[in-house]
Amino acid sequence: MKALVAVKRVVDYNVKVRVKSDQSGVDIANVKMSMNPFDEIAVEEAVRLKEKGVLSEVIVVSCGVTQCQETLRTAMAIGADRGILVETTEELQPLAVAKLLKALADKEQPGLVILGKQAIDDDCNQTGQMLAALADWPQATFASKVELADGHALVTREVDGGLETLKLSMPAVITTDLRLNEPRYVTLPNIMKAKKKQLDIFKPEDLGVNVSPRIKTLKVSEPPKRSAGIKVADVAALVDKLKNEAKVI
């Protein structure tokens, strides 16, 4: 059984993002880019499932600019077998990515699609759910444990009230949460091996998908700076300020 894993190239989580002066978006010029952390967890989980013998092949997919090849090579250094880049300079929104993944799923016929639950740049948390809807496949989001057996996936997922365990028929879509695993350290020999692995490049039109943006970003601005706090003499003064100044009680 094959697994398709989606990975996104984002601004590294250690970098403090800055808004462009014209407020058209985030400045990514000369900024370190890396794989979305949730997608890295998804790759690690797929590779572990392959090492257990329940998956035969792990295919990583990225959609975006040419530089996404670096992200795919990193995923292949973790242990993925081959990569696919859907190359476009268009601004890709969750529905467009879900349609591209659906087209690739139809082409590759995987038994499982694994994605990070969200990307740290747009925080949309939509692509996995949209893909499941388009493909009419069962889905389990926010997975903290995944087991495959007898043509089914047993997924423990994190919900507001605690943990929920779902049994899914295959093929299925799973989105990963932080506590699913800890991605391995990528070694230099594996980085060198990844350079020789197969990487196919498609355009959205090759897959019959229109990726034109449906939502227009009007303005991107930084959150307002927090003002300094004040000290109060006693509880009575605190209650007075909460009631008369903050008006929260």
Coordinates of C-alpha atoms in Angstrom, one line a residue:
M1 CA 0.0 0.0 0.0
K2 CA 1.3 3.5 -0.9
A3 CA 1.0 6.6 1.2
L4 CA 0.8 10.1 -0.2
V5 CA 2.2 12.8 2.1
A6 CA 1.8 16.5 1.5
V7 CA 4.5 18.9 2.6
K8 CA 4.5 22.7 2.5
R9 CA 7.5 25.1 2.3
V10 CA 7.0 27.8 4.9
V11 CA 9.0 30.5 6.8
D12 CA 11.1 28.6 9.4
Y13 CA 9.3 28.5 12.8
N14 CA 12.3 30.2 14.5
V15 CA 12.1 33.2 12.2
K16 CA 10.2 36.3 13.4
V17 CA 8.0 37.2 10.4
R18 CA 7.8 40.8 9.2
V19 CA 5.0 42.4 7.3
K20 CA 5.8 44.2 4.0
S21 CA 5.7 48.0 4.1
D22 CA 2.8 48.0 1.6
Q23 CA 0.9 45.5 3.8
S24 CA 0.4 43.2 0.8
G25 CA 1.8 40.2 2.7
V26 CA 4.7 38.8 4.7
D27 CA 8.3 39.6 3.6
I28 CA 10.0 36.3 2.7
A29 CA 13.0 37.9 0.9
N30 CA 16.3 36.5 2.3
V31 CA 14.3 34.6 5.0
K32 CA 15.1 31.0 6.0
M33 CA 12.4 28.6 4.7
S34 CA 11.8 25.1 5.8
M35 CA 9.2 22.3 5.9
N36 CA 6.0 23.0 7.8
P37 CA 6.6 21.3 11.2
F38 CA 3.2 19.4 11.1
D39 CA 4.1 18.1 7.7
E40 CA 7.5 16.9 8.9
I41 CA 5.6 14.8 11.5
A42 CA 3.4 13.4 8.7
V43 CA 6.5 12.3 6.8
E44 CA 8.0 10.8 9.9
E45 CA 4.8 8.8 10.6
A46 CA 4.6 7.5 7.0
V47 CA 8.2 6.4 7.1
R48 CA 7.7 4.6 10.4
L49 CA 4.7 2.8 9.0
K50 CA 6.8 1.8 6.0
E51 CA 9.6 0.5 8.4
K52 CA 6.9 -1.6 10.2
G53 CA 6.1 -3.2 6.8
V54 CA 2.5 -1.9 6.5
L55 CA 3.4 0.6 3.7
S56 CA 5.2 -0.3 0.5
E57 CA 6.0 3.2 -0.7
V58 CA 6.0 6.8 0.6
I59 CA 5.4 9.5 -1.9
V60 CA 5.9 13.2 -0.9
V61 CA 4.1 16.0 -2.7
S62 CA 4.6 19.7 -2.6
C63 CA 2.7 22.5 -4.4
G64 CA 4.4 25.8 -5.1
V65 CA 7.5 27.4 -6.5
T66 CA 10.6 25.7 -7.8
Q67 CA 12.4 26.0 -4.4
C68 CA 9.9 23.5 -3.0
Q69 CA 12.2 20.9 -4.4
E70 CA 14.5 21.5 -1.4
T71 CA 11.6 20.7 0.9
L72 CA 10.9 17.5 -1.0
R73 CA 14.6 16.5 -0.9
T74 CA 14.4 17.0 2.9
A75 CA 11.4 14.7 3.1
M76 CA 13.2 12.1 1.0
A77 CA 16.2 12.3 3.3
I78 CA 13.8 11.5 6.2
G79 CA 12.9 8.3 4.3
A80 CA 10.3 9.0 1.6
D81 CA 10.8 7.0 -1.6
R82 CA 10.1 9.7 -4.3
G83 CA 8.7 13.2 -4.7
I84 CA 6.2 15.1 -6.8
L85 CA 6.3 18.8 -7.3
V86 CA 3.3 20.6 -8.7
E87 CA 5.1 23.8 -9.8
T88 CA 3.2 27.1 -9.9
T89 CA 3.9 30.7 -9.0
E90 CA 0.2 31.3 -8.2
E91 CA -0.9 32.0 -4.6
L92 CA -2.2 28.6 -3.6
Q93 CA -5.2 28.5 -1.3
P94 CA -6.5 25.3 0.6
L95 CA -9.2 24.4 -2.0
A96 CA -6.7 24.6 -4.9
V97 CA -4.2 22.4 -3.0
A98 CA -6.9 19.9 -2.1
K99 CA -7.9 19.6 -5.8
L100 CA -4.3 19.1 -6.8
L101 CA -3.9 16.4 -4.1
K102 CA -7.1 14.8 -5.3
A103 CA -5.8 14.7 -8.9
L104 CA -2.6 13.1 -7.7
A105 CA -4.4 10.6 -5.5
D106 CA -6.5 9.6 -8.6
K107 CA -3.2 9.1 -10.5
E108 CA -1.2 7.3 -7.8
Q109 CA -4.0 5.4 -6.1
P110 CA -2.6 5.5 -2.5
G111 CA -4.2 3.7 0.4
L112 CA -3.5 6.6 2.7
V113 CA -3.0 10.4 2.5
I114 CA -1.2 12.0 5.4
L115 CA -1.0 15.8 5.9
G116 CA 0.0 18.1 8.7
K117 CA -3.2 19.4 10.5
Q118 CA -2.3 23.0 9.4
A119 CA 0.5 25.1 8.0
I120 CA 2.2 27.6 10.4
D121 CA 2.0 30.4 7.8
D122 CA -1.7 30.7 7.1
D123 CA -3.1 28.4 9.9
C124 CA -6.0 27.4 7.7
N125 CA -6.5 23.8 8.9
Q126 CA -8.6 23.1 5.8
T127 CA -6.7 21.2 3.2
G128 CA -7.1 17.7 4.7
Q129 CA -10.8 18.1 5.3
M130 CA -11.4 19.5 1.8
L131 CA -9.4 16.6 0.2
A132 CA -11.5 14.0 2.2
A133 CA -14.7 15.7 1.0
L134 CA -13.5 15.9 -2.7
A135 CA -12.4 12.2 -2.7
D136 CA -15.3 11.0 -0.5
W137 CA -12.9 9.3 1.8
P138 CA -13.1 8.9 5.6
Q139 CA -10.9 11.3 7.6
A140 CA -9.3 11.5 11.0
T141 CA -7.9 14.9 12.0
F142 CA -5.5 15.9 14.8
A143 CA -4.1 12.4 15.0
S144 CA -1.9 11.5 18.0
K145 CA -1.6 7.8 17.2
V146 CA -2.0 5.8 14.0
E147 CA -2.1 2.0 13.6
L148 CA -2.8 0.2 10.3
A149 CA -4.1 -3.4 10.2
D150 CA -6.6 -5.5 8.2
G151 CA -7.3 -2.8 5.7
H152 CA -8.3 -0.3 8.4
A153 CA -6.7 2.6 10.2
L154 CA -7.1 2.9 13.9
V155 CA -6.5 6.6 14.7
T156 CA -6.4 8.2 18.1
R157 CA -7.2 11.9 17.8
E158 CA -7.0 14.9 20.1
V159 CA -10.3 16.6 20.8
D160 CA -11.4 19.3 23.2
G161 CA -12.7 16.7 25.8
G162 CA -9.6 14.4 25.6
L163 CA -8.9 11.6 23.1
E164 CA -11.2 10.0 20.6
T165 CA -10.4 6.7 18.7
L166 CA -11.7 6.2 15.2
K167 CA -11.6 3.2 12.9
L168 CA -11.4 4.1 9.3
S169 CA -11.8 2.0 6.1
M170 CA -9.0 2.6 3.5
P171 CA -8.3 4.7 1.5
A172 CA -8.4 7.5 4.1
V173 CA -7.1 10.9 4.9
I174 CA -5.2 11.6 8.2
T175 CA -4.0 14.9 9.5
T176 CA -1.3 14.9 12.1
D177 CA -1.0 16.7 15.5
L178 CA 2.2 17.6 17.4
R179 CA 2.1 14.6 19.8
L180 CA 2.0 11.9 17.1
N181 CA 5.8 11.6 17.0
E182 CA 9.1 13.4 17.0
P183 CA 10.8 13.6 13.6
R184 CA 14.2 12.0 13.3
Y185 CA 17.4 14.0 12.7
V186 CA 18.3 13.9 9.0
T187 CA 21.9 12.6 8.5
L188 CA 24.3 13.7 5.8
P189 CA 24.4 10.3 4.1
N190 CA 20.6 10.3 3.8
I191 CA 20.7 13.9 2.4
M192 CA 23.2 12.6 -0.3
K193 CA 21.0 9.6 -1.1
A194 CA 17.9 11.9 -1.4
K195 CA 19.6 13.8 -4.2
K196 CA 19.4 10.6 -6.3
K197 CA 15.8 9.8 -5.6
Q198 CA 13.1 10.4 -8.3
L199 CA 11.4 13.8 -8.3
D200 CA 8.6 14.4 -10.9
I201 CA 7.4 17.9 -11.8
F202 CA 3.9 18.7 -13.0
K203 CA 2.0 21.9 -13.7
P204 CA -1.5 22.4 -12.4
E205 CA -2.8 22.3 -15.9
D206 CA -1.2 18.9 -16.4
L207 CA -3.5 17.7 -13.7
G208 CA -6.6 19.5 -15.0
V209 CA -6.8 21.8 -12.0
N210 CA -7.5 25.6 -12.0
V211 CA -5.6 27.1 -9.1
S212 CA -6.7 30.7 -9.5
P213 CA -7.2 32.3 -6.1
R214 CA -10.8 32.6 -4.9
I215 CA -10.0 34.8 -2.0
K216 CA -8.2 38.2 -2.2
T217 CA -6.0 39.4 0.6
L218 CA -6.9 43.0 1.2
K219 CA -4.3 43.9 3.8
V220 CA -1.8 42.1 6.2
S221 CA -0.9 44.0 9.3
E222 CA 0.9 43.2 12.6
P223 CA -1.1 42.8 15.7
P224 CA -1.3 45.8 18.0
K225 CA 1.5 46.1 20.5
R226 CA 0.4 45.2 24.1
S227 CA 0.5 48.1 26.5
A228 CA 2.3 47.8 29.8
G229 CA 0.4 46.5 32.7
I230 CA -0.2 48.4 36.0
K231 CA 0.0 47.4 39.7
V232 CA -3.0 47.8 42.0
A233 CA -2.9 48.2 45.7
D234 CA -5.5 45.7 46.6
V235 CA -8.4 43.5 45.4
A236 CA -10.9 46.3 45.7
A237 CA -8.9 48.5 43.3
L238 CA -8.6 45.6 40.9
V239 CA -12.3 45.0 40.9
D240 CA -12.9 48.7 40.5
K241 CA -10.7 48.9 37.4
L242 CA -12.2 45.7 35.9
K243 CA -15.6 47.1 36.4
N244 CA -15.2 50.8 35.5
E245 CA -12.2 50.9 33.1
A246 CA -12.0 47.6 31.4
K247 CA -15.8 47.1 31.7
V248 CA -15.4 43.3 31.8
I249 CA -17.5 42.7 34.9

